[in-house]
Amino acid sequence: MTHELLLAGIDGANPLGFLAALGTLRTAVRSAENATAFRLRWIEHANAWRPVLIATSPLDPDTLVTRLQAQLARSADDPAFALGDDPSVPLDDYRRYARRAAAAALTGDRAWADFAAAFASEVPLNDDGRVPDTALRTMSGAGHQHFIKFMRNFIDQTQPRHLHKTLFEEWRYDDPVQNMTLRWDPSDDSRYALRWSDPSGDPERRQTGSMWGANRLAIEALPLMPTLPTRRRLETAGFHTEGARKTHWTWPIWNVAAGLDTIRSLLDMTDVQRCGRTDAPVRGLRARGIVEIYRSRRVTTGKFRNFTMGMPIPFA
């Protein structure tokens, strides 16, 4: 017998929401003794694709939040987030970090190694002597905004109430955004040209603008999207780059219960990534349970990156 719980707060077209759903599943699985104790599927609800968490034992919102918080609390001193304030560090620093992560994996816990593969890679080497990093990295120190440092902020400050309103309530963005954003939500694209006033001096940033719970859960999804060196550059699962500044992120939505291993394969499936390209039509995705495919553009403004809302890509 299985039990289902609708995570009605999450919209699968929102890049941050999609990552938060994956992070919820991965955290729940890590909290269980059986890796198949939790699975995930999506349903149409309230004009969006919403995730449904499937468990082998009874589940309600409070029970899930308690379980998630207990598992996330174990990350307070996780060495995976000690690489630096940003993932693009000097080569020797990354090699030491990666070797320690590999040694930890030999003891049975792959979490650190999985984060190491998600953050960066030691080859190919950048011209500045630093390792190339994930396509999900949105900041690297400009304006005192640091990718991994801000992750540590979420790890330290996110509470159960933040998880609850992310998973089960309409997102109100009523958490402070200053030093508390990973820029994965399209609303984080707060360029001066798009606003009445300079966002950097907006006093409301100290009170509103972020969803702490969503960002905290999204961090846990990173190991599902590793990096991989190719002949030309470091690639990230789910991403496609054309030229220097044209990068897209494509992800599927599925309506059948899928575990973590299945989802890993879906996120980097070649046919999913080829959708929408007239030179390479694909078929048969619906037979695999895929009901929607979203594509988001990564927008670079100055030294910051943001993501657009996912747009549906037609497929047969």
PDB file of C-alpha atoms in Angstrom:
ATOM      1  CA  MET A   1       0.000   0.000   0.000  1.00  0.00           C
ATOM      2  CA  THR A   2       1.234   3.504  -0.842  1.00  0.00           C
ATOM      3  CA  HIS A   3       0.278   6.908   0.526  1.00  0.00           C
ATOM      4  CA  GLU A   4       0.299  10.140  -1.464  1.00  0.00           C
ATOM      5  CA  LEU A   5       0.797  13.724  -0.327  1.00  0.00           C
ATOM      6  CA  LEU A   6       0.249  16.672  -2.661  1.00  0.00           C
ATOM      7  CA  LEU A   7       2.896  19.395  -2.367  1.00  0.00           C
ATOM      8  CA  ALA A   8       0.460  22.074  -3.510  1.00  0.00           C
ATOM      9  CA  GLY A   9       2.806  25.023  -2.958  1.00  0.00           C
ATOM     10  CA  ILE A  10       5.245  24.030  -5.702  1.00  0.00           C
ATOM     11  CA  ASP A  11       4.893  24.968  -9.377  1.00  0.00           C
ATOM     12  CA  GLY A  12       6.897  22.695 -11.671  1.00  0.00           C
ATOM     13  CA  ALA A  13       7.426  25.490 -14.209  1.00  0.00           C
ATOM     14  CA  ASN A  14       9.405  27.533 -11.689  1.00  0.00           C
ATOM     15  CA  PRO A  15      13.095  26.509 -11.715  1.00  0.00           C
ATOM     16  CA  LEU A  16      13.318  26.977  -7.949  1.00  0.00           C
ATOM     17  CA  GLY A  17      10.093  25.031  -7.442  1.00  0.00           C
ATOM     18  CA  PHE A  18      11.297  22.131  -9.563  1.00  0.00           C
ATOM     19  CA  LEU A  19      14.568  21.934  -7.642  1.00  0.00           C
ATOM     20  CA  ALA A  20      12.688  22.168  -4.328  1.00  0.00           C
ATOM     21  CA  ALA A  21      10.537  19.191  -5.316  1.00  0.00           C
ATOM     22  CA  LEU A  22      13.615  17.124  -6.185  1.00  0.00           C
ATOM     23  CA  GLY A  23      15.311  18.208  -2.980  1.00  0.00           C
ATOM     24  CA  THR A  24      12.256  17.161  -0.982  1.00  0.00           C
ATOM     25  CA  LEU A  25      12.356  13.686  -2.497  1.00  0.00           C
ATOM     26  CA  ARG A  26      16.102  13.276  -2.026  1.00  0.00           C
ATOM     27  CA  THR A  27      15.937  14.449   1.587  1.00  0.00           C
ATOM     28  CA  ALA A  28      13.025  12.134   2.341  1.00  0.00           C
ATOM     29  CA  VAL A  29      14.869   9.185   0.787  1.00  0.00           C
ATOM     30  CA  ARG A  30      18.006   9.961   2.809  1.00  0.00           C
ATOM     31  CA  SER A  31      15.910   9.992   5.984  1.00  0.00           C
ATOM     32  CA  ALA A  32      14.581   6.486   5.300  1.00  0.00           C
ATOM     33  CA  GLU A  33      16.260   3.119   5.691  1.00  0.00           C
ATOM     34  CA  ASN A  34      14.842   1.942   2.373  1.00  0.00           C
ATOM     35  CA  ALA A  35      15.838   3.880  -0.751  1.00  0.00           C
ATOM     36  CA  THR A  36      12.479   3.008  -2.340  1.00  0.00           C
ATOM     37  CA  ALA A  37      10.419   4.352   0.568  1.00  0.00           C
ATOM     38  CA  PHE A  38       9.633   7.555  -1.348  1.00  0.00           C
ATOM     39  CA  ARG A  39       8.895   8.353  -4.980  1.00  0.00           C
ATOM     40  CA  LEU A  40       7.591  11.385  -6.858  1.00  0.00           C
ATOM     41  CA  ARG A  41       5.132  12.161  -9.638  1.00  0.00           C
ATOM     42  CA  TRP A  42       3.345  15.291 -10.898  1.00  0.00           C
ATOM     43  CA  ILE A  43      -0.341  16.106 -11.342  1.00  0.00           C
ATOM     44  CA  GLU A  44      -2.211  19.085 -12.771  1.00  0.00           C
ATOM     45  CA  HIS A  45      -3.613  21.066  -9.868  1.00  0.00           C
ATOM     46  CA  ALA A  46      -4.553  24.754  -9.529  1.00  0.00           C
ATOM     47  CA  ASN A  47      -3.360  25.626 -13.051  1.00  0.00           C
ATOM     48  CA  ALA A  48       0.120  24.156 -12.636  1.00  0.00           C
ATOM     49  CA  TRP A  49       2.015  20.894 -12.460  1.00  0.00           C
ATOM     50  CA  ARG A  50       2.379  20.094  -8.751  1.00  0.00           C
ATOM     51  CA  PRO A  51       4.478  17.309  -7.224  1.00  0.00           C
ATOM     52  CA  VAL A  52       2.979  14.415  -5.330  1.00  0.00           C
ATOM     53  CA  LEU A  53       5.221  12.612  -2.837  1.00  0.00           C
ATOM     54  CA  ILE A  54       4.487   8.902  -2.611  1.00  0.00           C
ATOM     55  CA  ALA A  55       5.432   6.986   0.540  1.00  0.00           C
ATOM     56  CA  THR A  56       5.203   3.404   1.737  1.00  0.00           C
ATOM     57  CA  SER A  57       3.860   4.556   5.124  1.00  0.00           C
ATOM     58  CA  PRO A  58       1.188   7.102   6.124  1.00  0.00           C
ATOM     59  CA  LEU A  59       2.245  10.682   5.536  1.00  0.00           C
ATOM     60  CA  ASP A  60       0.790  14.067   6.446  1.00  0.00           C
ATOM     61  CA  PRO A  61       2.223  17.606   6.170  1.00  0.00           C
ATOM     62  CA  ASP A  62       3.454  17.848   9.755  1.00  0.00           C
ATOM     63  CA  THR A  63       5.059  14.406   9.665  1.00  0.00           C
ATOM     64  CA  LEU A  64       6.843  15.208   6.410  1.00  0.00           C
ATOM     65  CA  VAL A  65       8.130  18.572   7.624  1.00  0.00           C
ATOM     66  CA  THR A  66       9.412  17.014  10.848  1.00  0.00           C
ATOM     67  CA  ARG A  67      11.193  14.282   8.904  1.00  0.00           C
ATOM     68  CA  LEU A  68      12.717  16.741   6.451  1.00  0.00           C
ATOM     69  CA  GLN A  69      13.883  19.136   9.152  1.00  0.00           C
ATOM     70  CA  ALA A  70      15.535  16.327  11.119  1.00  0.00           C
ATOM     71  CA  GLN A  71      17.442  15.187   8.042  1.00  0.00           C
ATOM     72  CA  LEU A  72      18.396  18.712   6.961  1.00  0.00           C
ATOM     73  CA  ALA A  73      19.661  19.538  10.458  1.00  0.00           C
ATOM     74  CA  ARG A  74      22.366  16.935   9.970  1.00  0.00           C
ATOM     75  CA  SER A  75      23.865  19.181   7.268  1.00  0.00           C
ATOM     76  CA  ALA A  76      24.697  21.994   9.693  1.00  0.00           C
ATOM     77  CA  ASP A  77      28.390  21.075   9.670  1.00  0.00           C
ATOM     78  CA  ASP A  78      28.465  19.189   6.381  1.00  0.00           C
ATOM     79  CA  PRO A  79      31.970  19.415   4.836  1.00  0.00           C
ATOM     80  CA  ALA A  80      30.371  19.426   1.385  1.00  0.00           C
ATOM     81  CA  PHE A  81      29.695  23.141   1.879  1.00  0.00           C
ATOM     82  CA  ALA A  82      33.231  23.939   3.017  1.00  0.00           C
ATOM     83  CA  LEU A  83      34.698  24.137  -0.479  1.00  0.00           C
ATOM     84  CA  GLY A  84      34.731  27.939  -0.312  1.00  0.00           C
ATOM     85  CA  ASP A  85      32.324  30.831  -0.634  1.00  0.00           C
ATOM     86  CA  ASP A  86      32.001  30.036  -4.357  1.00  0.00           C
ATOM     87  CA  PRO A  87      32.586  26.780  -6.253  1.00  0.00           C
ATOM     88  CA  SER A  88      35.189  28.093  -8.707  1.00  0.00           C
ATOM     89  CA  VAL A  89      38.244  27.749  -6.476  1.00  0.00           C
ATOM     90  CA  PRO A  90      41.943  27.235  -7.284  1.00  0.00           C
ATOM     91  CA  LEU A  91      42.703  23.813  -8.732  1.00  0.00           C
ATOM     92  CA  ASP A  92      44.716  22.562  -5.755  1.00  0.00           C
ATOM     93  CA  ASP A  93      41.954  23.556  -3.328  1.00  0.00           C
ATOM     94  CA  TYR A  94      39.358  21.645  -5.305  1.00  0.00           C
ATOM     95  CA  ARG A  95      41.569  18.569  -5.624  1.00  0.00           C
ATOM     96  CA  ARG A  96      42.047  18.385  -1.860  1.00  0.00           C
ATOM     97  CA  TYR A  97      38.311  18.825  -1.334  1.00  0.00           C
ATOM     98  CA  ALA A  98      37.414  16.187  -3.935  1.00  0.00           C
ATOM     99  CA  ARG A  99      39.888  13.640  -2.556  1.00  0.00           C
ATOM    100  CA  ARG A 100      38.428  14.003   0.930  1.00  0.00           C
ATOM    101  CA  ALA A 101      34.939  13.618  -0.546  1.00  0.00           C
ATOM    102  CA  ALA A 102      35.993  10.447  -2.374  1.00  0.00           C
ATOM    103  CA  ALA A 103      37.482   9.038   0.833  1.00  0.00           C
ATOM    104  CA  ALA A 104      34.234   9.749   2.683  1.00  0.00           C
ATOM    105  CA  ALA A 105      32.281   7.941  -0.040  1.00  0.00           C
ATOM    106  CA  LEU A 106      34.273   4.780   0.672  1.00  0.00           C
ATOM    107  CA  THR A 107      32.702   4.718   4.139  1.00  0.00           C
ATOM    108  CA  GLY A 108      29.237   4.467   2.592  1.00  0.00           C
ATOM    109  CA  ASP A 109      28.024   8.083   2.488  1.00  0.00           C
ATOM    110  CA  ARG A 110      28.156   9.495  -1.033  1.00  0.00           C
ATOM    111  CA  ALA A 111      26.552  12.868  -0.199  1.00  0.00           C
ATOM    112  CA  TRP A 112      29.801  14.844  -0.056  1.00  0.00           C
ATOM    113  CA  ALA A 113      31.131  13.268  -3.267  1.00  0.00           C
ATOM    114  CA  ASP A 114      27.822  13.929  -5.021  1.00  0.00           C
ATOM    115  CA  PHE A 115      27.965  17.606  -4.057  1.00  0.00           C
ATOM    116  CA  ALA A 116      31.590  17.783  -5.177  1.00  0.00           C
ATOM    117  CA  ALA A 117      30.603  16.502  -8.626  1.00  0.00           C
ATOM    118  CA  ALA A 118      27.667  18.932  -8.730  1.00  0.00           C
ATOM    119  CA  PHE A 119      29.705  22.005  -7.777  1.00  0.00           C
ATOM    120  CA  ALA A 120      32.684  21.792 -10.130  1.00  0.00           C
ATOM    121  CA  SER A 121      35.351  19.659 -11.788  1.00  0.00           C
ATOM    122  CA  GLU A 122      39.134  19.744 -11.942  1.00  0.00           C
ATOM    123  CA  VAL A 123      39.187  19.398 -15.756  1.00  0.00           C
ATOM    124  CA  PRO A 124      39.191  21.229 -18.042  1.00  0.00           C
ATOM    125  CA  LEU A 125      41.041  23.988 -16.222  1.00  0.00           C
ATOM    126  CA  ASN A 126      40.034  27.634 -16.681  1.00  0.00           C
ATOM    127  CA  ASP A 127      42.625  30.126 -17.914  1.00  0.00           C
ATOM    128  CA  ASP A 128      42.643  31.871 -14.523  1.00  0.00           C
ATOM    129  CA  GLY A 129      43.759  28.720 -12.681  1.00  0.00           C
ATOM    130  CA  ARG A 130      40.360  28.110 -11.132  1.00  0.00           C
ATOM    131  CA  VAL A 131      38.168  25.085 -11.746  1.00  0.00           C
ATOM    132  CA  PRO A 132      35.065  25.443 -13.942  1.00  0.00           C
ATOM    133  CA  ASP A 133      31.797  25.144 -12.068  1.00  0.00           C
ATOM    134  CA  THR A 134      28.116  24.255 -12.401  1.00  0.00           C
ATOM    135  CA  ALA A 135      25.775  25.985 -14.834  1.00  0.00           C
ATOM    136  CA  LEU A 136      23.453  26.461 -11.847  1.00  0.00           C
ATOM    137  CA  ARG A 137      25.904  28.873 -10.238  1.00  0.00           C
ATOM    138  CA  THR A 138      24.339  32.339 -10.326  1.00  0.00           C
ATOM    139  CA  MET A 139      26.820  34.513  -8.395  1.00  0.00           C
ATOM    140  CA  SER A 140      30.507  34.471  -7.559  1.00  0.00           C
ATOM    141  CA  GLY A 141      31.320  37.293  -5.166  1.00  0.00           C
ATOM    142  CA  ALA A 142      30.193  40.451  -6.985  1.00  0.00           C
ATOM    143  CA  GLY A 143      28.190  42.683  -4.678  1.00  0.00           C
ATOM    144  CA  HIS A 144      29.179  40.454  -1.737  1.00  0.00           C
ATOM    145  CA  GLN A 145      26.916  37.703  -3.110  1.00  0.00           C
ATOM    146  CA  HIS A 146      28.439  34.247  -2.842  1.00  0.00           C
ATOM    147  CA  PHE A 147      26.878  31.021  -4.102  1.00  0.00           C
ATOM    148  CA  ILE A 148      28.017  28.512  -1.460  1.00  0.00           C
ATOM    149  CA  LYS A 149      28.157  31.065   1.347  1.00  0.00           C
ATOM    150  CA  PHE A 150      24.480  31.839   0.782  1.00  0.00           C
ATOM    151  CA  MET A 151      23.780  28.086   0.881  1.00  0.00           C
ATOM    152  CA  ARG A 152      25.327  28.008   4.336  1.00  0.00           C
ATOM    153  CA  ASN A 153      23.033  30.896   5.306  1.00  0.00           C
ATOM    154  CA  PHE A 154      19.998  28.807   4.372  1.00  0.00           C
ATOM    155  CA  ILE A 155      21.369  25.759   6.172  1.00  0.00           C
ATOM    156  CA  ASP A 156      21.815  27.815   9.352  1.00  0.00           C
ATOM    157  CA  GLN A 157      18.557  29.758   9.328  1.00  0.00           C
ATOM    158  CA  THR A 158      15.783  27.722   7.663  1.00  0.00           C
ATOM    159  CA  GLN A 159      13.154  26.504  10.144  1.00  0.00           C
ATOM    160  CA  PRO A 160      10.229  24.027   9.848  1.00  0.00           C
ATOM    161  CA  ARG A 161       7.741  26.850   9.199  1.00  0.00           C
ATOM    162  CA  HIS A 162       9.715  27.826   6.102  1.00  0.00           C
ATOM    163  CA  LEU A 163       9.515  24.267   4.780  1.00  0.00           C
ATOM    164  CA  HIS A 164       5.789  24.023   5.492  1.00  0.00           C
ATOM    165  CA  LYS A 165       4.808  27.167   3.621  1.00  0.00           C
ATOM    166  CA  THR A 166       7.029  26.181   0.678  1.00  0.00           C
ATOM    167  CA  LEU A 167       5.440  22.772   0.325  1.00  0.00           C
ATOM    168  CA  PHE A 168       1.812  23.389   1.224  1.00  0.00           C
ATOM    169  CA  GLU A 169       0.952  27.084   0.834  1.00  0.00           C
ATOM    170  CA  GLU A 170       0.838  29.607  -1.966  1.00  0.00           C
ATOM    171  CA  TRP A 171       4.251  31.233  -2.206  1.00  0.00           C
ATOM    172  CA  ARG A 172       4.070  34.712  -0.709  1.00  0.00           C
ATOM    173  CA  TYR A 173       7.802  35.545  -0.844  1.00  0.00           C
ATOM    174  CA  ASP A 174       7.563  36.952   2.673  1.00  0.00           C
ATOM    175  CA  ASP A 175      11.046  35.944   3.875  1.00  0.00           C
ATOM    176  CA  PRO A 176      13.951  38.431   3.808  1.00  0.00           C
ATOM    177  CA  VAL A 177      15.894  38.255   0.542  1.00  0.00           C
ATOM    178  CA  GLN A 178      19.058  40.125   1.518  1.00  0.00           C
ATOM    179  CA  ASN A 179      21.911  37.561   1.595  1.00  0.00           C
ATOM    180  CA  MET A 180      19.214  34.872   1.338  1.00  0.00           C
ATOM    181  CA  THR A 181      18.742  34.012  -2.311  1.00  0.00           C
ATOM    182  CA  LEU A 182      20.327  31.601  -4.766  1.00  0.00           C
ATOM    183  CA  ARG A 183      18.759  33.430  -7.740  1.00  0.00           C
ATOM    184  CA  TRP A 184      16.979  30.336  -9.061  1.00  0.00           C
ATOM    185  CA  ASP A 185      13.518  31.906  -8.876  1.00  0.00           C
ATOM    186  CA  PRO A 186      12.577  34.125 -11.852  1.00  0.00           C
ATOM    187  CA  SER A 187      11.482  36.777  -9.334  1.00  0.00           C
ATOM    188  CA  ASP A 188      15.139  37.138  -8.316  1.00  0.00           C
ATOM    189  CA  ASP A 189      15.822  38.959 -11.584  1.00  0.00           C
ATOM    190  CA  SER A 190      15.497  42.348  -9.918  1.00  0.00           C
ATOM    191  CA  ARG A 191      17.413  44.501 -12.366  1.00  0.00           C
ATOM    192  CA  TYR A 192      17.162  48.247 -11.863  1.00  0.00           C
ATOM    193  CA  ALA A 193      15.842  48.609 -15.426  1.00  0.00           C
ATOM    194  CA  LEU A 194      12.834  46.448 -14.519  1.00  0.00           C
ATOM    195  CA  ARG A 195      11.918  48.306 -11.307  1.00  0.00           C
ATOM    196  CA  TRP A 196      10.816  51.739 -10.162  1.00  0.00           C
ATOM    197  CA  SER A 197      13.774  52.094  -7.818  1.00  0.00           C
ATOM    198  CA  ASP A 198      17.283  50.721  -7.287  1.00  0.00           C
ATOM    199  CA  PRO A 199      16.782  47.226  -5.766  1.00  0.00           C
ATOM    200  CA  SER A 200      20.154  47.344  -3.997  1.00  0.00           C
ATOM    201  CA  GLY A 201      18.893  50.087  -1.696  1.00  0.00           C
ATOM    202  CA  ASP A 202      15.354  48.779  -1.214  1.00  0.00           C
ATOM    203  CA  PRO A 203      14.619  48.479   2.551  1.00  0.00           C
ATOM    204  CA  GLU A 204      11.944  45.858   1.844  1.00  0.00           C
ATOM    205  CA  ARG A 205      14.694  43.392   0.932  1.00  0.00           C
ATOM    206  CA  ARG A 206      15.320  42.992   4.653  1.00  0.00           C
ATOM    207  CA  GLN A 207      11.738  41.821   5.153  1.00  0.00           C
ATOM    208  CA  THR A 208      10.433  40.151   1.980  1.00  0.00           C
ATOM    209  CA  GLY A 209      11.315  38.721  -1.405  1.00  0.00           C
ATOM    210  CA  SER A 210      12.557  35.194  -0.720  1.00  0.00           C
ATOM    211  CA  MET A 211      11.274  31.699   0.019  1.00  0.00           C
ATOM    212  CA  TRP A 212      13.788  30.268   2.467  1.00  0.00           C
ATOM    213  CA  GLY A 213      12.279  26.794   2.548  1.00  0.00           C
ATOM    214  CA  ALA A 214      12.296  26.471  -1.228  1.00  0.00           C
ATOM    215  CA  ASN A 215      15.942  27.485  -1.476  1.00  0.00           C
ATOM    216  CA  ARG A 216      16.928  25.156   1.359  1.00  0.00           C
ATOM    217  CA  LEU A 217      15.235  22.178  -0.268  1.00  0.00           C
ATOM    218  CA  ALA A 218      16.568  23.112  -3.716  1.00  0.00           C
ATOM    219  CA  ILE A 219      20.140  22.885  -2.427  1.00  0.00           C
ATOM    220  CA  GLU A 220      19.530  19.191  -1.759  1.00  0.00           C
ATOM    221  CA  ALA A 221      18.672  18.633  -5.431  1.00  0.00           C
ATOM    222  CA  LEU A 222      22.123  19.600  -6.700  1.00  0.00           C
ATOM    223  CA  PRO A 223      23.597  16.062  -6.476  1.00  0.00           C
ATOM    224  CA  LEU A 224      20.979  14.996  -9.041  1.00  0.00           C
ATOM    225  CA  MET A 225      22.501  17.391 -11.583  1.00  0.00           C
ATOM    226  CA  PRO A 226      26.243  16.628 -11.720  1.00  0.00           C
ATOM    227  CA  THR A 227      28.838  18.275 -13.934  1.00  0.00           C
ATOM    228  CA  LEU A 228      30.798  16.414 -16.598  1.00  0.00           C
ATOM    229  CA  PRO A 229      33.905  17.515 -18.530  1.00  0.00           C
ATOM    230  CA  THR A 230      33.602  17.398 -22.323  1.00  0.00           C
ATOM    231  CA  ARG A 231      36.018  18.327 -25.113  1.00  0.00           C
ATOM    232  CA  ARG A 232      34.866  21.948 -25.111  1.00  0.00           C
ATOM    233  CA  ARG A 233      33.655  22.836 -21.630  1.00  0.00           C
ATOM    234  CA  LEU A 234      32.244  21.607 -18.340  1.00  0.00           C
ATOM    235  CA  GLU A 235      28.615  20.584 -18.867  1.00  0.00           C
ATOM    236  CA  THR A 236      25.851  20.302 -16.277  1.00  0.00           C
ATOM    237  CA  ALA A 237      23.069  17.731 -16.509  1.00  0.00           C
ATOM    238  CA  GLY A 238      19.999  19.258 -18.125  1.00  0.00           C
ATOM    239  CA  PHE A 239      21.814  22.244 -19.653  1.00  0.00           C
ATOM    240  CA  HIS A 240      22.610  23.123 -23.257  1.00  0.00           C
ATOM    241  CA  THR A 241      24.877  25.995 -24.279  1.00  0.00           C
ATOM    242  CA  GLU A 242      25.110  27.671 -27.655  1.00  0.00           C
ATOM    243  CA  GLY A 243      27.779  30.332 -27.899  1.00  0.00           C
ATOM    244  CA  ALA A 244      29.200  32.288 -25.003  1.00  0.00           C
ATOM    245  CA  ARG A 245      25.971  33.575 -23.425  1.00  0.00           C
ATOM    246  CA  LYS A 246      23.069  31.446 -24.682  1.00  0.00           C
ATOM    247  CA  THR A 247      22.403  28.750 -22.106  1.00  0.00           C
ATOM    248  CA  HIS A 248      19.148  26.876 -21.589  1.00  0.00           C
ATOM    249  CA  TRP A 249      18.008  24.466 -18.891  1.00  0.00           C
ATOM    250  CA  THR A 250      15.458  21.817 -19.869  1.00  0.00           C
ATOM    251  CA  TRP A 251      13.616  19.546 -17.451  1.00  0.00           C
ATOM    252  CA  PRO A 252      10.780  16.990 -17.716  1.00  0.00           C
ATOM    253  CA  ILE A 253       7.540  16.578 -15.776  1.00  0.00           C
ATOM    254  CA  TRP A 254       6.297  12.995 -15.341  1.00  0.00           C
ATOM    255  CA  ASN A 255       2.977  11.578 -14.119  1.00  0.00           C
ATOM    256  CA  VAL A 256       4.143   8.133 -12.984  1.00  0.00           C
ATOM    257  CA  ALA A 257       5.800   7.394  -9.657  1.00  0.00           C
ATOM    258  CA  ALA A 258       9.589   7.603 -10.050  1.00  0.00           C
ATOM    259  CA  GLY A 259      12.419   7.036  -7.607  1.00  0.00           C
ATOM    260  CA  LEU A 260      15.698   8.901  -7.410  1.00  0.00           C
ATOM    261  CA  ASP A 261      17.602   6.652  -9.797  1.00  0.00           C
ATOM    262  CA  THR A 262      14.915   6.948 -12.463  1.00  0.00           C
ATOM    263  CA  ILE A 263      14.753  10.716 -12.033  1.00  0.00           C
ATOM    264  CA  ARG A 264      18.533  11.011 -12.452  1.00  0.00           C
ATOM    265  CA  SER A 265      18.205   9.410 -15.874  1.00  0.00           C
ATOM    266  CA  LEU A 266      15.211  11.573 -16.846  1.00  0.00           C
ATOM    267  CA  LEU A 267      17.026  14.819 -16.031  1.00  0.00           C
ATOM    268  CA  ASP A 268      19.764  14.171 -18.585  1.00  0.00           C
ATOM    269  CA  MET A 269      17.838  12.106 -21.124  1.00  0.00           C
ATOM    270  CA  THR A 270      19.008  12.981 -24.627  1.00  0.00           C
ATOM    271  CA  ASP A 271      15.497  12.980 -26.093  1.00  0.00           C
ATOM    272  CA  VAL A 272      14.314  15.433 -23.441  1.00  0.00           C
ATOM    273  CA  GLN A 273      17.156  17.824 -24.212  1.00  0.00           C
ATOM    274  CA  ARG A 274      16.517  17.604 -27.976  1.00  0.00           C
ATOM    275  CA  CYS A 275      12.864  18.599 -27.703  1.00  0.00           C
ATOM    276  CA  GLY A 276      11.908  21.634 -29.723  1.00  0.00           C
ATOM    277  CA  ARG A 277      14.786  21.306 -32.166  1.00  0.00           C
ATOM    278  CA  THR A 278      13.384  20.906 -35.681  1.00  0.00           C
ATOM    279  CA  ASP A 279      16.494  19.093 -36.834  1.00  0.00           C
ATOM    280  CA  ALA A 280      16.061  16.385 -34.236  1.00  0.00           C
ATOM    281  CA  PRO A 281      12.395  15.481 -33.578  1.00  0.00           C
ATOM    282  CA  VAL A 282      11.785  13.017 -30.779  1.00  0.00           C
ATOM    283  CA  ARG A 283       8.940  10.630 -30.059  1.00  0.00           C
ATOM    284  CA  GLY A 284       7.980   8.167 -27.393  1.00  0.00           C
ATOM    285  CA  LEU A 285       8.479  10.399 -24.357  1.00  0.00           C
ATOM    286  CA  ARG A 286       4.828  10.135 -23.348  1.00  0.00           C
ATOM    287  CA  ALA A 287       5.175   6.364 -23.311  1.00  0.00           C
ATOM    288  CA  ARG A 288       7.832   6.884 -20.633  1.00  0.00           C
ATOM    289  CA  GLY A 289       5.408   8.893 -18.494  1.00  0.00           C
ATOM    290  CA  ILE A 290       6.691  12.344 -19.475  1.00  0.00           C
ATOM    291  CA  VAL A 291       3.751  14.730 -19.844  1.00  0.00           C
ATOM    292  CA  GLU A 292       5.461  18.129 -20.056  1.00  0.00           C
ATOM    293  CA  ILE A 293       8.887  19.532 -20.817  1.00  0.00           C
ATOM    294  CA  TYR A 294       9.952  22.969 -19.634  1.00  0.00           C
ATOM    295  CA  ARG A 295      12.833  25.083 -20.878  1.00  0.00           C
ATOM    296  CA  SER A 296      14.279  28.069 -19.015  1.00  0.00           C
ATOM    297  CA  ARG A 297      16.825  30.535 -20.326  1.00  0.00           C
ATOM    298  CA  ARG A 298      19.722  31.515 -18.108  1.00  0.00           C
ATOM    299  CA  VAL A 299      20.053  35.291 -18.272  1.00  0.00           C
ATOM    300  CA  THR A 300      23.370  36.967 -17.492  1.00  0.00           C
ATOM    301  CA  THR A 301      23.297  40.584 -16.385  1.00  0.00           C
ATOM    302  CA  GLY A 302      26.680  41.967 -15.431  1.00  0.00           C
ATOM    303  CA  LYS A 303      28.199  39.447 -13.048  1.00  0.00           C
ATOM    304  CA  PHE A 304      24.910  37.846 -11.996  1.00  0.00           C
ATOM    305  CA  ARG A 305      22.820  35.085 -13.507  1.00  0.00           C
ATOM    306  CA  ASN A 306      19.075  34.509 -13.300  1.00  0.00           C
ATOM    307  CA  PHE A 307      16.608  32.048 -14.772  1.00  0.00           C
ATOM    308  CA  THR A 308      13.388  32.707 -16.646  1.00  0.00           C
ATOM    309  CA  MET A 309      10.165  30.848 -15.914  1.00  0.00           C
ATOM    310  CA  GLY A 310      10.075  27.499 -17.667  1.00  0.00           C
ATOM    311  CA  MET A 311       8.193  27.541 -20.965  1.00  0.00           C
ATOM    312  CA  PRO A 312       6.518  24.337 -22.227  1.00  0.00           C
ATOM    313  CA  ILE A 313       8.188  22.716 -25.243  1.00  0.00           C
ATOM    314  CA  PRO A 314       5.876  20.812 -27.634  1.00  0.00           C
ATOM    315  CA  PHE A 315       6.715  17.174 -28.256  1.00  0.00           C
ATOM    316  CA  ALA A 316       5.066  14.163 -29.838  1.00  0.00           C
TER     317      ALA A 316
END
